[in-house]
């Protein structure tokens, strides 16, 4: 029960990112990881490497609209596979192509970036599930403690009422 509550809480935190009105996909947990996929590599070695050529963007260009559409698509891919251990190979390849086109990385390096980012996302999800489970356990313990003390107070109240009734009956008969 606590495990399913933990999964539901972590899933609802991640599902907030699938809102199509969030055009950039920049808010929330998955949006952060998708944004990190498309970051340009600013290291001196990467700036010397030539951009990947001969590949065409799936949408024809790399304008801001196309980039946000690609980011939303990657967001949906991650959302649909977030419960799996690993990203399916065809999704890994496709997302790697999108990252390579946007960042200028070579295809293997882009796929490695996707693999690492997805692993970080999985780790974050597991942390969220553990935190949700811990919170659910604390709430369960607190409610059990509250119920026990409520029962004890009702029992004491019943005992005092019975004692007062007995005392009042003796006063009446005397």
mmCIF file with all atom_site columns, C-alpha atoms in Angstrom:
data_model
loop_
_atom_site.group_PDB
_atom_site.id
_atom_site.type_symbol
_atom_site.label_atom_id
_atom_site.label_alt_id
_atom_site.label_comp_id
_atom_site.label_asym_id
_atom_site.label_entity_id
_atom_site.label_seq_id
_atom_site.pdbx_PDB_ins_code
_atom_site.Cartn_x
_atom_site.Cartn_y
_atom_site.Cartn_z
_atom_site.occupancy
_atom_site.B_iso_or_equiv
_atom_site.pdbx_formal_charge
_atom_site.auth_seq_id
_atom_site.auth_comp_id
_atom_site.auth_asym_id
_atom_site.auth_atom_id
_atom_site.pdbx_PDB_model_num
ATOM 1   C CA . UNK A 1 1   ? 0.000   0.000  0.000   1.00 0.00 ? 1   UNK A CA 1
ATOM 2   C CA . UNK A 1 2   ? 2.761   2.418  0.923   1.00 0.00 ? 2   UNK A CA 1
ATOM 3   C CA . UNK A 1 3   ? 4.720   1.384  -2.183  1.00 0.00 ? 3   UNK A CA 1
ATOM 4   C CA . UNK A 1 4   ? 1.803   2.148  -4.475  1.00 0.00 ? 4   UNK A CA 1
ATOM 5   C CA . UNK A 1 5   ? 1.250   5.465  -2.715  1.00 0.00 ? 5   UNK A CA 1
ATOM 6   C CA . UNK A 1 6   ? 4.932   6.263  -3.167  1.00 0.00 ? 6   UNK A CA 1
ATOM 7   C CA . UNK A 1 7   ? 4.774   5.411  -6.870  1.00 0.00 ? 7   UNK A CA 1
ATOM 8   C CA . UNK A 1 8   ? 1.631   7.490  -7.292  1.00 0.00 ? 8   UNK A CA 1
ATOM 9   C CA . UNK A 1 9   ? 3.154   10.491 -5.528  1.00 0.00 ? 9   UNK A CA 1
ATOM 10  C CA . UNK A 1 10  ? 6.370   10.330 -7.527  1.00 0.00 ? 10  UNK A CA 1
ATOM 11  C CA . UNK A 1 11  ? 4.442   9.774  -10.748 1.00 0.00 ? 11  UNK A CA 1
ATOM 12  C CA . UNK A 1 12  ? 2.167   12.728 -10.086 1.00 0.00 ? 12  UNK A CA 1
ATOM 13  C CA . UNK A 1 13  ? 5.183   14.938 -9.446  1.00 0.00 ? 13  UNK A CA 1
ATOM 14  C CA . UNK A 1 14  ? 6.636   13.878 -12.776 1.00 0.00 ? 14  UNK A CA 1
ATOM 15  C CA . UNK A 1 15  ? 3.320   13.983 -14.626 1.00 0.00 ? 15  UNK A CA 1
ATOM 16  C CA . UNK A 1 16  ? 3.064   17.702 -14.004 1.00 0.00 ? 16  UNK A CA 1
ATOM 17  C CA . UNK A 1 17  ? 5.633   18.086 -16.781 1.00 0.00 ? 17  UNK A CA 1
ATOM 18  C CA . UNK A 1 18  ? 3.472   16.529 -19.500 1.00 0.00 ? 18  UNK A CA 1
ATOM 19  C CA . UNK A 1 19  ? 1.189   19.567 -19.777 1.00 0.00 ? 19  UNK A CA 1
ATOM 20  C CA . UNK A 1 20  ? 1.295   20.711 -23.426 1.00 0.00 ? 20  UNK A CA 1
ATOM 21  C CA . UNK A 1 21  ? 0.703   24.306 -22.325 1.00 0.00 ? 21  UNK A CA 1
ATOM 22  C CA . UNK A 1 22  ? 4.217   24.318 -20.906 1.00 0.00 ? 22  UNK A CA 1
ATOM 23  C CA . UNK A 1 23  ? 5.675   24.971 -24.358 1.00 0.00 ? 23  UNK A CA 1
ATOM 24  C CA . UNK A 1 24  ? 9.300   24.817 -23.354 1.00 0.00 ? 24  UNK A CA 1
ATOM 25  C CA . UNK A 1 25  ? 8.909   21.842 -20.984 1.00 0.00 ? 25  UNK A CA 1
ATOM 26  C CA . UNK A 1 26  ? 11.265  23.755 -18.712 1.00 0.00 ? 26  UNK A CA 1
ATOM 27  C CA . UNK A 1 27  ? 9.453   23.378 -15.424 1.00 0.00 ? 27  UNK A CA 1
ATOM 28  C CA . UNK A 1 28  ? 9.486   20.312 -13.296 1.00 0.00 ? 28  UNK A CA 1
ATOM 29  C CA . UNK A 1 29  ? 11.711  17.302 -12.963 1.00 0.00 ? 29  UNK A CA 1
ATOM 30  C CA . UNK A 1 30  ? 11.607  15.840 -16.467 1.00 0.00 ? 30  UNK A CA 1
ATOM 31  C CA . UNK A 1 31  ? 11.754  19.289 -18.064 1.00 0.00 ? 31  UNK A CA 1
ATOM 32  C CA . UNK A 1 32  ? 15.050  19.926 -16.317 1.00 0.00 ? 32  UNK A CA 1
ATOM 33  C CA . UNK A 1 33  ? 16.570  16.707 -17.628 1.00 0.00 ? 33  UNK A CA 1
ATOM 34  C CA . UNK A 1 34  ? 15.269  17.330 -21.158 1.00 0.00 ? 34  UNK A CA 1
ATOM 35  C CA . UNK A 1 35  ? 16.744  20.834 -21.062 1.00 0.00 ? 35  UNK A CA 1
ATOM 36  C CA . UNK A 1 36  ? 20.085  19.410 -19.970 1.00 0.00 ? 36  UNK A CA 1
ATOM 37  C CA . UNK A 1 37  ? 20.049  17.083 -22.983 1.00 0.00 ? 37  UNK A CA 1
ATOM 38  C CA . UNK A 1 38  ? 19.874  19.986 -25.412 1.00 0.00 ? 38  UNK A CA 1
ATOM 39  C CA . UNK A 1 39  ? 22.531  22.172 -23.798 1.00 0.00 ? 39  UNK A CA 1
ATOM 40  C CA . UNK A 1 40  ? 25.409  23.178 -26.014 1.00 0.00 ? 40  UNK A CA 1
ATOM 41  C CA . UNK A 1 41  ? 28.739  21.761 -24.888 1.00 0.00 ? 41  UNK A CA 1
ATOM 42  C CA . UNK A 1 42  ? 30.933  24.759 -24.047 1.00 0.00 ? 42  UNK A CA 1
ATOM 43  C CA . UNK A 1 43  ? 34.164  22.913 -23.292 1.00 0.00 ? 43  UNK A CA 1
ATOM 44  C CA . UNK A 1 44  ? 37.226  23.993 -25.334 1.00 0.00 ? 44  UNK A CA 1
ATOM 45  C CA . UNK A 1 45  ? 37.529  20.518 -26.888 1.00 0.00 ? 45  UNK A CA 1
ATOM 46  C CA . UNK A 1 46  ? 33.900  20.556 -28.031 1.00 0.00 ? 46  UNK A CA 1
ATOM 47  C CA . UNK A 1 47  ? 34.238  24.010 -29.569 1.00 0.00 ? 47  UNK A CA 1
ATOM 48  C CA . UNK A 1 48  ? 37.099  22.712 -31.755 1.00 0.00 ? 48  UNK A CA 1
ATOM 49  C CA . UNK A 1 49  ? 35.076  19.718 -32.940 1.00 0.00 ? 49  UNK A CA 1
ATOM 50  C CA . UNK A 1 50  ? 33.186  20.274 -36.173 1.00 0.00 ? 50  UNK A CA 1
ATOM 51  C CA . UNK A 1 51  ? 29.412  20.236 -36.060 1.00 0.00 ? 51  UNK A CA 1
ATOM 52  C CA . UNK A 1 52  ? 27.692  17.068 -37.230 1.00 0.00 ? 52  UNK A CA 1
ATOM 53  C CA . UNK A 1 53  ? 26.789  17.505 -40.858 1.00 0.00 ? 53  UNK A CA 1
ATOM 54  C CA . UNK A 1 54  ? 24.787  15.471 -43.299 1.00 0.00 ? 54  UNK A CA 1
ATOM 55  C CA . UNK A 1 55  ? 21.894  15.040 -40.918 1.00 0.00 ? 55  UNK A CA 1
ATOM 56  C CA . UNK A 1 56  ? 18.692  16.858 -41.386 1.00 0.00 ? 56  UNK A CA 1
ATOM 57  C CA . UNK A 1 57  ? 16.507  18.018 -38.558 1.00 0.00 ? 57  UNK A CA 1
ATOM 58  C CA . UNK A 1 58  ? 13.278  16.026 -38.380 1.00 0.00 ? 58  UNK A CA 1
ATOM 59  C CA . UNK A 1 59  ? 11.299  19.246 -38.619 1.00 0.00 ? 59  UNK A CA 1
ATOM 60  C CA . UNK A 1 60  ? 13.354  20.927 -41.340 1.00 0.00 ? 60  UNK A CA 1
ATOM 61  C CA . UNK A 1 61  ? 15.226  23.506 -39.225 1.00 0.00 ? 61  UNK A CA 1
ATOM 62  C CA . UNK A 1 62  ? 16.432  24.171 -35.722 1.00 0.00 ? 62  UNK A CA 1
ATOM 63  C CA . UNK A 1 63  ? 14.399  27.264 -34.918 1.00 0.00 ? 63  UNK A CA 1
ATOM 64  C CA . UNK A 1 64  ? 13.078  27.920 -31.431 1.00 0.00 ? 64  UNK A CA 1
ATOM 65  C CA . UNK A 1 65  ? 9.688   26.464 -32.372 1.00 0.00 ? 65  UNK A CA 1
ATOM 66  C CA . UNK A 1 66  ? 11.305  23.305 -33.701 1.00 0.00 ? 66  UNK A CA 1
ATOM 67  C CA . UNK A 1 67  ? 13.512  23.016 -30.649 1.00 0.00 ? 67  UNK A CA 1
ATOM 68  C CA . UNK A 1 68  ? 10.559  23.350 -28.289 1.00 0.00 ? 68  UNK A CA 1
ATOM 69  C CA . UNK A 1 69  ? 8.635   20.775 -30.340 1.00 0.00 ? 69  UNK A CA 1
ATOM 70  C CA . UNK A 1 70  ? 11.603  18.395 -30.120 1.00 0.00 ? 70  UNK A CA 1
ATOM 71  C CA . UNK A 1 71  ? 11.900  19.048 -26.390 1.00 0.00 ? 71  UNK A CA 1
ATOM 72  C CA . UNK A 1 72  ? 8.216   18.289 -25.889 1.00 0.00 ? 72  UNK A CA 1
ATOM 73  C CA . UNK A 1 73  ? 8.608   15.111 -27.917 1.00 0.00 ? 73  UNK A CA 1
ATOM 74  C CA . UNK A 1 74  ? 11.570  14.000 -25.801 1.00 0.00 ? 74  UNK A CA 1
ATOM 75  C CA . UNK A 1 75  ? 9.539   14.925 -22.716 1.00 0.00 ? 75  UNK A CA 1
ATOM 76  C CA . UNK A 1 76  ? 6.732   12.615 -23.896 1.00 0.00 ? 76  UNK A CA 1
ATOM 77  C CA . UNK A 1 77  ? 9.212   9.822  -24.677 1.00 0.00 ? 77  UNK A CA 1
ATOM 78  C CA . UNK A 1 78  ? 10.696  10.085 -21.200 1.00 0.00 ? 78  UNK A CA 1
ATOM 79  C CA . UNK A 1 79  ? 7.225   10.227 -19.610 1.00 0.00 ? 79  UNK A CA 1
ATOM 80  C CA . UNK A 1 80  ? 6.089   7.083  -21.425 1.00 0.00 ? 80  UNK A CA 1
ATOM 81  C CA . UNK A 1 81  ? 9.183   5.102  -20.446 1.00 0.00 ? 81  UNK A CA 1
ATOM 82  C CA . UNK A 1 82  ? 9.905   6.525  -17.001 1.00 0.00 ? 82  UNK A CA 1
ATOM 83  C CA . UNK A 1 83  ? 8.698   3.360  -15.254 1.00 0.00 ? 83  UNK A CA 1
ATOM 84  C CA . UNK A 1 84  ? 11.060  1.173  -17.332 1.00 0.00 ? 84  UNK A CA 1
ATOM 85  C CA . UNK A 1 85  ? 14.580  0.391  -16.155 1.00 0.00 ? 85  UNK A CA 1
ATOM 86  C CA . UNK A 1 86  ? 16.185  1.549  -19.393 1.00 0.00 ? 86  UNK A CA 1
ATOM 87  C CA . UNK A 1 87  ? 15.182  3.631  -22.367 1.00 0.00 ? 87  UNK A CA 1
ATOM 88  C CA . UNK A 1 88  ? 14.328  1.380  -25.348 1.00 0.00 ? 88  UNK A CA 1
ATOM 89  C CA . UNK A 1 89  ? 17.088  1.281  -27.958 1.00 0.00 ? 89  UNK A CA 1
ATOM 90  C CA . UNK A 1 90  ? 14.996  2.832  -30.756 1.00 0.00 ? 90  UNK A CA 1
ATOM 91  C CA . UNK A 1 91  ? 14.024  5.721  -28.467 1.00 0.00 ? 91  UNK A CA 1
ATOM 92  C CA . UNK A 1 92  ? 17.661  6.070  -27.383 1.00 0.00 ? 92  UNK A CA 1
ATOM 93  C CA . UNK A 1 93  ? 18.750  6.296  -31.007 1.00 0.00 ? 93  UNK A CA 1
ATOM 94  C CA . UNK A 1 94  ? 16.029  8.783  -31.963 1.00 0.00 ? 94  UNK A CA 1
ATOM 95  C CA . UNK A 1 95  ? 16.577  11.065 -28.984 1.00 0.00 ? 95  UNK A CA 1
ATOM 96  C CA . UNK A 1 96  ? 20.319  10.815 -29.639 1.00 0.00 ? 96  UNK A CA 1
ATOM 97  C CA . UNK A 1 97  ? 19.693  12.029 -33.201 1.00 0.00 ? 97  UNK A CA 1
ATOM 98  C CA . UNK A 1 98  ? 17.697  14.996 -31.922 1.00 0.00 ? 98  UNK A CA 1
ATOM 99  C CA . UNK A 1 99  ? 20.404  15.863 -29.409 1.00 0.00 ? 99  UNK A CA 1
ATOM 100 C CA . UNK A 1 100 ? 23.151  15.481 -32.030 1.00 0.00 ? 100 UNK A CA 1
ATOM 101 C CA . UNK A 1 101 ? 21.309  17.796 -34.422 1.00 0.00 ? 101 UNK A CA 1
ATOM 102 C CA . UNK A 1 102 ? 20.684  20.423 -31.784 1.00 0.00 ? 102 UNK A CA 1
ATOM 103 C CA . UNK A 1 103 ? 24.057  20.369 -30.017 1.00 0.00 ? 103 UNK A CA 1
ATOM 104 C CA . UNK A 1 104 ? 26.484  19.347 -32.759 1.00 0.00 ? 104 UNK A CA 1
ATOM 105 C CA . UNK A 1 105 ? 27.669  16.281 -30.848 1.00 0.00 ? 105 UNK A CA 1
ATOM 106 C CA . UNK A 1 106 ? 28.529  13.078 -32.666 1.00 0.00 ? 106 UNK A CA 1
ATOM 107 C CA . UNK A 1 107 ? 25.787  10.420 -32.589 1.00 0.00 ? 107 UNK A CA 1
ATOM 108 C CA . UNK A 1 108 ? 27.586  8.100  -30.091 1.00 0.00 ? 108 UNK A CA 1
ATOM 109 C CA . UNK A 1 109 ? 28.333  11.030 -27.772 1.00 0.00 ? 109 UNK A CA 1
ATOM 110 C CA . UNK A 1 110 ? 24.728  12.218 -28.030 1.00 0.00 ? 110 UNK A CA 1
ATOM 111 C CA . UNK A 1 111 ? 23.436  8.721  -27.226 1.00 0.00 ? 111 UNK A CA 1
ATOM 112 C CA . UNK A 1 112 ? 25.818  8.566  -24.262 1.00 0.00 ? 112 UNK A CA 1
ATOM 113 C CA . UNK A 1 113 ? 24.450  11.912 -23.061 1.00 0.00 ? 113 UNK A CA 1
ATOM 114 C CA . UNK A 1 114 ? 20.900  10.567 -23.402 1.00 0.00 ? 114 UNK A CA 1
ATOM 115 C CA . UNK A 1 115 ? 21.836  7.385  -21.519 1.00 0.00 ? 115 UNK A CA 1
ATOM 116 C CA . UNK A 1 116 ? 23.464  9.346  -18.668 1.00 0.00 ? 116 UNK A CA 1
ATOM 117 C CA . UNK A 1 117 ? 20.615  11.843 -18.455 1.00 0.00 ? 117 UNK A CA 1
ATOM 118 C CA . UNK A 1 118 ? 18.025  9.061  -18.379 1.00 0.00 ? 118 UNK A CA 1
ATOM 119 C CA . UNK A 1 119 ? 20.010  7.306  -15.635 1.00 0.00 ? 119 UNK A CA 1
ATOM 120 C CA . UNK A 1 120 ? 20.041  10.540 -13.592 1.00 0.00 ? 120 UNK A CA 1
ATOM 121 C CA . UNK A 1 121 ? 16.284  10.864 -14.150 1.00 0.00 ? 121 UNK A CA 1
ATOM 122 C CA . UNK A 1 122 ? 15.767  7.293  -12.930 1.00 0.00 ? 122 UNK A CA 1
ATOM 123 C CA . UNK A 1 123 ? 17.898  7.997  -9.852  1.00 0.00 ? 123 UNK A CA 1
ATOM 124 C CA . UNK A 1 124 ? 15.863  11.129 -9.121  1.00 0.00 ? 124 UNK A CA 1
ATOM 125 C CA . UNK A 1 125 ? 12.643  9.150  -9.537  1.00 0.00 ? 125 UNK A CA 1
ATOM 126 C CA . UNK A 1 126 ? 13.869  6.489  -7.127  1.00 0.00 ? 126 UNK A CA 1
ATOM 127 C CA . UNK A 1 127 ? 14.798  9.195  -4.623  1.00 0.00 ? 127 UNK A CA 1
ATOM 128 C CA . UNK A 1 128 ? 11.324  10.711 -4.976  1.00 0.00 ? 128 UNK A CA 1
ATOM 129 C CA . UNK A 1 129 ? 9.721   7.305  -4.487  1.00 0.00 ? 129 UNK A CA 1
ATOM 130 C CA . UNK A 1 130 ? 11.831  6.660  -1.383  1.00 0.00 ? 130 UNK A CA 1
ATOM 131 C CA . UNK A 1 131 ? 10.919  10.077 0.019   1.00 0.00 ? 131 UNK A CA 1
ATOM 132 C CA . UNK A 1 132 ? 7.228   9.484  -0.726  1.00 0.00 ? 132 UNK A CA 1
ATOM 133 C CA . UNK A 1 133 ? 7.389   6.074  0.950   1.00 0.00 ? 133 UNK A CA 1
ATOM 134 C CA . UNK A 1 134 ? 9.100   7.570  3.983   1.00 0.00 ? 134 UNK A CA 1
ATOM 135 C CA . UNK A 1 135 ? 6.448   10.293 4.198   1.00 0.00 ? 135 UNK A CA 1
ATOM 136 C CA . UNK A 1 136 ? 3.671   7.708  3.857   1.00 0.00 ? 136 UNK A CA 1
ATOM 137 C CA . UNK A 1 137 ? 5.247   5.622  6.647   1.00 0.00 ? 137 UNK A CA 1
ATOM 138 C CA . UNK A 1 138 ? 5.456   8.669  8.915   1.00 0.00 ? 138 UNK A CA 1
ATOM 139 C CA . UNK A 1 139 ? 1.828   9.529  8.191   1.00 0.00 ? 139 UNK A CA 1
ATOM 140 C CA . UNK A 1 140 ? 0.777   5.940  8.865   1.00 0.00 ? 140 UNK A CA 1
ATOM 141 C CA . UNK A 1 141 ? 2.611   5.905  12.204  1.00 0.00 ? 141 UNK A CA 1
ATOM 142 C CA . UNK A 1 142 ? 1.161   9.280  13.192  1.00 0.00 ? 142 UNK A CA 1
ATOM 143 C CA . UNK A 1 143 ? -2.382  8.196  12.352  1.00 0.00 ? 143 UNK A CA 1
ATOM 144 C CA . UNK A 1 144 ? -1.956  4.942  14.318  1.00 0.00 ? 144 UNK A CA 1
ATOM 145 C CA . UNK A 1 145 ? -0.615  6.914  17.289  1.00 0.00 ? 145 UNK A CA 1
ATOM 146 C CA . UNK A 1 146 ? -3.498  9.408  17.061  1.00 0.00 ? 146 UNK A CA 1
ATOM 147 C CA . UNK A 1 147 ? -6.081  6.624  16.805  1.00 0.00 ? 147 UNK A CA 1
ATOM 148 C CA . UNK A 1 148 ? -4.621  4.866  19.847  1.00 0.00 ? 148 UNK A CA 1
ATOM 149 C CA . UNK A 1 149 ? -4.765  8.021  21.982  1.00 0.00 ? 149 UNK A CA 1
ATOM 150 C CA . UNK A 1 150 ? -8.257  8.837  20.725  1.00 0.00 ? 150 UNK A CA 1
ATOM 151 C CA . UNK A 1 151 ? -9.382  5.361  21.802  1.00 0.00 ? 151 UNK A CA 1
ATOM 152 C CA . UNK A 1 152 ? -7.721  5.752  25.203  1.00 0.00 ? 152 UNK A CA 1
ATOM 153 C CA . UNK A 1 153 ? -9.342  9.165  25.762  1.00 0.00 ? 153 UNK A CA 1
ATOM 154 C CA . UNK A 1 154 ? -12.791 7.791  24.822  1.00 0.00 ? 154 UNK A CA 1
ATOM 155 C CA . UNK A 1 155 ? -12.248 4.858  27.166  1.00 0.00 ? 155 UNK A CA 1
ATOM 156 C CA . UNK A 1 156 ? -11.278 7.197  30.002  1.00 0.00 ? 156 UNK A CA 1
ATOM 157 C CA . UNK A 1 157 ? -14.309 9.392  29.235  1.00 0.00 ? 157 UNK A CA 1
ATOM 158 C CA . UNK A 1 158 ? -16.614 6.360  29.367  1.00 0.00 ? 158 UNK A CA 1
ATOM 159 C CA . UNK A 1 159 ? -15.083 5.255  32.655  1.00 0.00 ? 159 UNK A CA 1
ATOM 160 C CA . UNK A 1 160 ? -15.486 8.748  34.185  1.00 0.00 ? 160 UNK A CA 1
ATOM 161 C CA . UNK A 1 161 ? -19.097 8.958  32.928  1.00 0.00 ? 161 UNK A CA 1
ATOM 162 C CA . UNK A 1 162 ? -19.861 5.546  34.462  1.00 0.00 ? 162 UNK A CA 1
ATOM 163 C CA . UNK A 1 163 ? -18.231 6.559  37.729  1.00 0.00 ? 163 UNK A CA 1
ATOM 164 C CA . UNK A 1 164 ? -20.183 9.853  37.797  1.00 0.00 ? 164 UNK A CA 1
ATOM 165 C CA . UNK A 1 165 ? -23.431 7.998  37.079  1.00 0.00 ? 165 UNK A CA 1
ATOM 166 C CA . UNK A 1 166 ? -22.794 5.586  39.939  1.00 0.00 ? 166 UNK A CA 1
ATOM 167 C CA . UNK A 1 167 ? -21.933 8.407  42.285  1.00 0.00 ? 167 UNK A CA 1
ATOM 168 C CA . UNK A 1 168 ? -25.012 10.400 41.204  1.00 0.00 ? 168 UNK A CA 1
ATOM 169 C CA . UNK A 1 169 ? -27.229 7.330  41.689  1.00 0.00 ? 169 UNK A CA 1
ATOM 170 C CA . UNK A 1 170 ? -25.927 6.881  45.210  1.00 0.00 ? 170 UNK A CA 1
ATOM 171 C CA . UNK A 1 171 ? -26.572 10.571 45.952  1.00 0.00 ? 171 UNK A CA 1
ATOM 172 C CA . UNK A 1 172 ? -30.119 10.278 44.639  1.00 0.00 ? 172 UNK A CA 1
ATOM 173 C CA . UNK A 1 173 ? -30.927 7.182  46.690  1.00 0.00 ? 173 UNK A CA 1
ATOM 174 C CA . UNK A 1 174 ? -29.500 8.555  49.858  1.00 0.00 ? 174 UNK A CA 1
#
